PDB file of C-alpha atoms in Angstrom:
ATOM      1  CA  MET O  77       0.065  46.571   9.363  1.00  0.00           C
ATOM      2  CA  ARG O  78      -0.321  44.076   6.175  1.00  0.00           C
ATOM      3  CA  ARG O  79       2.266  41.324   6.907  1.00  0.00           C
ATOM      4  CA  ALA O  80       0.649  41.542  10.806  1.00  0.00           C
ATOM      5  CA  VAL O  81      -3.187  40.392   9.638  1.00  0.00           C
ATOM      6  CA  ILE O  82      -0.879  38.064   6.679  1.00  0.00           C
ATOM      7  CA  LEU O  83       0.865  36.871  10.193  1.00  0.00           C
ATOM      8  CA  LEU O  84      -1.284  36.421  12.258  1.00  0.00           C
ATOM      9  CA  VAL O  85      -3.931  34.974   9.762  1.00  0.00           C
ATOM     10  CA  SER O  86      -0.866  32.263   9.194  1.00  0.00           C
ATOM     11  CA  LEU O  87      -0.439  31.619  12.882  1.00  0.00           C
ATOM     12  CA  ALA O  88      -4.746  30.920  13.685  1.00  0.00           C
ATOM     13  CA  PHE O  89      -4.419  28.034  10.981  1.00  0.00           C
ATOM     14  CA  ILE O  90      -1.320  26.547  12.175  1.00  0.00           C
ATOM     15  CA  PHE O  91      -2.676  26.098  15.513  1.00  0.00           C
ATOM     16  CA  THR O  92      -5.728  24.969  14.499  1.00  0.00           C
ATOM     17  CA  ALA O  93      -4.032  22.707  11.663  1.00  0.00           C
ATOM     18  CA  SER O  94      -2.084  21.669  14.149  1.00  0.00           C
ATOM     19  CA  SER O  95      -4.501  20.614  17.210  1.00  0.00           C
ATOM     20  CA  ALA O  96      -7.253  18.756  15.131  1.00  0.00           C
ATOM     21  CA  LEU O  97      -3.952  16.762  13.914  1.00  0.00           C
ATOM     22  CA  ALA O  98      -2.669  15.208  17.503  1.00  0.00           C
ATOM     23  CA  ARG O  99      -6.436  14.566  18.290  1.00  0.00           C
ATOM     24  CA  LYS O 100      -6.635  11.231  19.926  1.00  0.00           C
ATOM     25  CA  LYS O 101      -8.142   8.868  17.672  1.00  0.00           C
ATOM     26  CA  SER O 102     -10.758   7.150  19.121  1.00  0.00           C
ATOM     27  CA  TYR O 103     -11.905   3.384  18.708  1.00  0.00           C
ATOM     28  CA  MET O 104     -15.802   1.504  18.572  1.00  0.00           C
ATOM     29  CA  LYS O 105     -15.950  -1.451  20.627  1.00  0.00           C
ATOM     30  CA  VAL O 106     -17.097  -3.636  18.414  1.00  0.00           C
ATOM     31  CA  ALA O 107     -17.239  -8.084  19.324  1.00  0.00           C
ATOM     32  CA  GLY O 108     -16.556 -10.061  16.149  1.00  0.00           C
ATOM     33  CA  GLY O 109     -18.795 -11.219  14.234  1.00  0.00           C
ATOM     34  CA  THR O 110     -21.520  -8.771  15.262  1.00  0.00           C
ATOM     35  CA  SER O 111     -22.360  -6.040  13.857  1.00  0.00           C
ATOM     36  CA  VAL O 112     -22.387  -1.801  13.987  1.00  0.00           C
ATOM     37  CA  PRO O 113     -25.840  -0.997  13.466  1.00  0.00           C
ATOM     38  CA  SER O 114     -25.461   2.731  12.746  1.00  0.00           C
ATOM     39  CA  LEU O 115     -22.654   2.392  10.570  1.00  0.00           C
ATOM     40  CA  GLY O 116     -24.292  -0.437   8.940  1.00  0.00           C
ATOM     41  CA  LEU O 117     -21.019  -2.028   8.826  1.00  0.00           C
ATOM     42  CA  GLY O 118     -19.998  -5.591  10.284  1.00  0.00           C
ATOM     43  CA  LEU O 119     -16.549  -7.037  11.467  1.00  0.00           C
ATOM     44  CA  ASP O 120     -14.727 -10.105  12.347  1.00  0.00           C
ATOM     45  CA  ALA O 121     -12.235 -11.199  12.574  1.00  0.00           C
ATOM     46  CA  ASP O 122     -10.213 -15.166  12.480  1.00  0.00           C
ATOM     47  CA  TYR O 123      -6.818 -16.221  12.329  1.00  0.00           C
ATOM     48  CA  SER O 124      -5.859 -19.588  11.111  1.00  0.00           C
ATOM     49  CA  SER O 125      -3.150 -21.941  11.864  1.00  0.00           C
ATOM     50  CA  GLU O 126      -3.192 -23.635   8.389  1.00  0.00           C
ATOM     51  CA  THR O 127      -2.652 -20.471   6.839  1.00  0.00           C
ATOM     52  CA  ASP O 128       0.663 -20.403   8.296  1.00  0.00           C
ATOM     53  CA  ASN O 129       3.186 -21.938   5.503  1.00  0.00           C
ATOM     54  CA  ILE O 130       0.639 -20.347   2.122  1.00  0.00           C
ATOM     55  CA  ILE O 131       3.633 -17.780   2.275  1.00  0.00           C
ATOM     56  CA  PRO O 132       6.934 -17.947   3.916  1.00  0.00           C
ATOM     57  CA  GLY O 133       7.509 -15.652   7.148  1.00  0.00           C
ATOM     58  CA  PHE O 134       4.564 -14.898   7.028  1.00  0.00           C
ATOM     59  CA  LYS O 135       0.995 -15.952   8.884  1.00  0.00           C
ATOM     60  CA  ILE O 136      -3.136 -13.892   8.006  1.00  0.00           C
ATOM     61  CA  LEU O 137      -5.215 -12.328   9.927  1.00  0.00           C
ATOM     62  CA  SER O 138      -8.687 -12.298   7.981  1.00  0.00           C
ATOM     63  CA  VAL O 139     -10.648  -9.742   8.527  1.00  0.00           C
ATOM     64  CA  ALA O 140     -14.481  -9.942   7.545  1.00  0.00           C
ATOM     65  CA  ILE O 141     -16.111  -6.307   6.692  1.00  0.00           C
ATOM     66  CA  VAL O 142     -19.939  -6.491   5.427  1.00  0.00           C
ATOM     67  CA  ASN O 143     -21.325  -3.518   4.349  1.00  0.00           C
ATOM     68  CA  ASN O 144     -24.345  -3.042   4.924  1.00  0.00           C
ATOM     69  CA  SER O 145     -25.145   1.074   4.473  1.00  0.00           C
ATOM     70  CA  ILE O 146     -26.706   2.689   1.641  1.00  0.00           C
ATOM     71  CA  ASN O 147     -23.285   4.375   0.975  1.00  0.00           C
ATOM     72  CA  ILE O 148     -20.244   2.566  -1.239  1.00  0.00           C
ATOM     73  CA  MET O 149     -17.140   1.905   1.399  1.00  0.00           C
ATOM     74  CA  GLN O 150     -13.592   3.341   0.256  1.00  0.00           C
ATOM     75  CA  LEU O 151     -10.798   1.324   2.010  1.00  0.00           C
ATOM     76  CA  ASP O 152      -7.456   3.284   1.402  1.00  0.00           C
ATOM     77  CA  SER O 153      -4.192   0.862   2.278  1.00  0.00           C
ATOM     78  CA  ARG O 154      -2.234   4.737   2.832  1.00  0.00           C
ATOM     79  CA  TYR O 155      -4.004   5.768   5.134  1.00  0.00           C
ATOM     80  CA  ASP O 156      -6.824   3.572   6.819  1.00  0.00           C
ATOM     81  CA  GLU O 157      -4.411   2.241  10.034  1.00  0.00           C
ATOM     82  CA  TRP O 158      -4.377  -1.238  11.041  1.00  0.00           C
ATOM     83  CA  GLN O 159      -2.908  -2.622  14.479  1.00  0.00           C
ATOM     84  CA  LEU O 160      -3.109  -6.132  16.203  1.00  0.00           C
ATOM     85  CA  VAL O 161      -3.251  -6.454  19.808  1.00  0.00           C
ATOM     86  CA  ASP O 162      -2.015  -9.873  21.206  1.00  0.00           C
ATOM     87  CA  ILE O 163      -2.402 -12.450  23.914  1.00  0.00           C
ATOM     88  CA  ARG O 164       0.206 -10.272  26.428  1.00  0.00           C
ATOM     89  CA  GLY O 165      -1.471  -6.962  24.770  1.00  0.00           C
ATOM     90  CA  LYS O 166       2.121  -6.541  23.080  1.00  0.00           C
ATOM     91  CA  LYS O 167       0.971  -4.749  19.569  1.00  0.00           C
ATOM     92  CA  HIS O 168       1.674  -5.596  16.247  1.00  0.00           C
ATOM     93  CA  ASP O 169       1.338  -3.812  12.620  1.00  0.00           C
ATOM     94  CA  PRO O 170       0.533  -5.628   9.704  1.00  0.00           C
ATOM     95  CA  ILE O 171       1.825  -5.666   6.200  1.00  0.00           C
ATOM     96  CA  ILE O 172      -1.095  -4.628   4.297  1.00  0.00           C
ATOM     97  CA  ASP O 173       0.728  -4.841   0.852  1.00  0.00           C
ATOM     98  CA  LEU O 174       3.377  -6.549   0.359  1.00  0.00           C
ATOM     99  CA  ARG O 175       4.491  -6.180  -3.015  1.00  0.00           C
ATOM    100  CA  THR O 176       5.815  -2.857  -1.392  1.00  0.00           C
ATOM    101  CA  VAL O 177       7.644  -4.368   1.571  1.00  0.00           C
ATOM    102  CA  SER O 178       9.232  -7.975   0.689  1.00  0.00           C
ATOM    103  CA  PRO O 179       8.749  -7.997  -3.668  1.00  0.00           C
ATOM    104  CA  ASP O 180      10.797 -10.869  -3.638  1.00  0.00           C
ATOM    105  CA  THR O 181       7.611 -12.923  -1.516  1.00  0.00           C
ATOM    106  CA  TYR O 182       5.726 -11.062  -3.184  1.00  0.00           C
ATOM    107  CA  LEU O 183       6.689 -12.530  -6.862  1.00  0.00           C
ATOM    108  CA  ALA O 184       7.568 -15.906  -4.819  1.00  0.00           C
ATOM    109  CA  ILE O 185       3.682 -16.362  -4.862  1.00  0.00           C
ATOM    110  CA  PRO O 186       0.950 -17.486  -7.020  1.00  0.00           C
ATOM    111  CA  GLU O 187      -1.035 -15.118  -9.223  1.00  0.00           C
ATOM    112  CA  LYS O 188      -4.059 -16.006  -7.849  1.00  0.00           C
ATOM    113  CA  LEU O 189      -3.326 -15.504  -4.252  1.00  0.00           C
ATOM    114  CA  ARG O 190      -1.350 -11.915  -5.374  1.00  0.00           C
ATOM    115  CA  GLN O 191      -4.756 -11.207  -6.400  1.00  0.00           C
ATOM    116  CA  GLU O 192      -6.343 -12.734  -3.196  1.00  0.00           C
ATOM    117  CA  LEU O 193      -4.221 -10.391  -1.269  1.00  0.00           C
ATOM    118  CA  GLU O 194      -4.808  -6.990  -2.671  1.00  0.00           C
ATOM    119  CA  TYR O 195      -6.015  -5.190  -0.267  1.00  0.00           C
ATOM    120  CA  PRO O 196     -10.044  -4.018  -1.480  1.00  0.00           C
ATOM    121  CA  MET O 197      -9.774   0.088  -2.459  1.00  0.00           C
ATOM    122  CA  MET O 198     -14.105  -0.517  -1.711  1.00  0.00           C
ATOM    123  CA  ILE O 199     -16.911  -2.402  -0.502  1.00  0.00           C
ATOM    124  CA  GLN O 200     -19.871  -1.862  -2.647  1.00  0.00           C
ATOM    125  CA  VAL O 201     -23.938  -1.681  -0.955  1.00  0.00           C
ATOM    126  CA  GLY O 202     -24.073  -5.512   0.490  1.00  0.00           C
ATOM    127  CA  GLU O 203     -21.047  -6.569  -0.395  1.00  0.00           C
ATOM    128  CA  THR O 204     -19.123  -8.632   2.253  1.00  0.00           C
ATOM    129  CA  LYS O 205     -14.931  -8.830   0.945  1.00  0.00           C
ATOM    130  CA  ILE O 206     -12.331 -10.426   2.567  1.00  0.00           C
ATOM    131  CA  VAL O 207      -9.276  -8.137   4.280  1.00  0.00           C
ATOM    132  CA  ASP O 208      -6.593 -10.452   4.738  1.00  0.00           C
ATOM    133  CA  LEU O 209      -3.094  -9.151   6.653  1.00  0.00           C
ATOM    134  CA  LEU O 210       0.030 -10.391   7.538  1.00  0.00           C
ATOM    135  CA  PHE O 211       2.061 -10.853   9.689  1.00  0.00           C
ATOM    136  CA  LYS O 212       6.006 -11.881  10.922  1.00  0.00           C
ATOM    137  CA  ASP O 213       6.145 -15.317  11.749  1.00  0.00           C
ATOM    138  CA  SER O 214       7.405 -14.611  14.998  1.00  0.00           C
ATOM    139  CA  VAL O 215       4.100 -12.612  16.327  1.00  0.00           C
ATOM    140  CA  LYS O 216       1.235 -14.911  18.022  1.00  0.00           C
ATOM    141  CA  LEU O 217      -2.027 -14.183  16.449  1.00  0.00           C
ATOM    142  CA  ASP O 218      -3.307 -17.768  18.394  1.00  0.00           C
ATOM    143  CA  GLY O 219      -6.144 -15.667  20.695  1.00  0.00           C
ATOM    144  CA  PHE O 220      -5.308 -12.129  20.243  1.00  0.00           C
ATOM    145  CA  ARG O 221      -6.898  -9.580  22.368  1.00  0.00           C
ATOM    146  CA  ALA O 222      -8.031  -7.391  19.679  1.00  0.00           C
ATOM    147  CA  LEU O 223      -7.203  -5.499  15.997  1.00  0.00           C
ATOM    148  CA  LYS O 224      -7.983  -2.340  15.974  1.00  0.00           C
ATOM    149  CA  PHE O 225      -9.304  -0.503  12.583  1.00  0.00           C
ATOM    150  CA  PHE O 226      -9.351   2.804  12.189  1.00  0.00           C
ATOM    151  CA  ALA O 227     -10.630   3.710   8.241  1.00  0.00           C
ATOM    152  CA  SER O 228      -9.870   6.753   7.333  1.00  0.00           C
ATOM    153  CA  SER O 229     -12.357   7.301   4.508  1.00  0.00           C
ATOM    154  CA  MET O 230     -15.053   7.553   7.640  1.00  0.00           C
ATOM    155  CA  GLY O 231     -12.888   8.963   9.660  1.00  0.00           C
ATOM    156  CA  ALA O 232     -14.232   6.159  12.587  1.00  0.00           C
ATOM    157  CA  GLY O 233     -12.328   3.850  14.549  1.00  0.00           C
ATOM    158  CA  PHE O 234     -12.999   0.812  15.665  1.00  0.00           C
ATOM    159  CA  GLU O 235     -11.412  -3.011  18.253  1.00  0.00           C
ATOM    160  CA  ILE O 236     -12.929  -5.782  17.414  1.00  0.00           C
ATOM    161  CA  PHE O 237     -13.001  -8.259  19.441  1.00  0.00           C
ATOM    162  CA  PRO O 238     -13.339 -11.755  18.975  1.00  0.00           C
ATOM    163  CA  GLN O 239     -15.980 -14.131  20.499  1.00  0.00           C
ATOM    164  CA  GLU O 240     -14.343 -17.235  21.505  1.00  0.00           C
TER     165      GLU O 240
END
């Protein structure tokens, strides 16, 4: 009897946990350069072809995050999710940590640039941080349709649409 109860409780836990993990993430649609007043957050994404040759083989998409809330915003490169939708509708995952993906390239760039490319761990109240997302040279960033960002610490997703 006791084993049956333990088995029943275990199965209930597994089904509850798996259904919670299986839920599709929802994304709030945000026009680039605007804020989300309910969260005290501003988001914008910009691509400039002038940055294409800074790191050989990569293009950079810069994302500005403004924290106007009353809380510190935590970021985590292991759990935050980013995805770019290019002009043709094709999805591309960026490189967030060049050090782990391409150590030789990472070591070849100047120390100051390495520090600027570091993924921020937090954004203080009233602070703006730039997150530089790297894409392979073959990805067409001009005229991208959208950038999806899921902030794991907030449990919130944002779909940023660039403004022309």
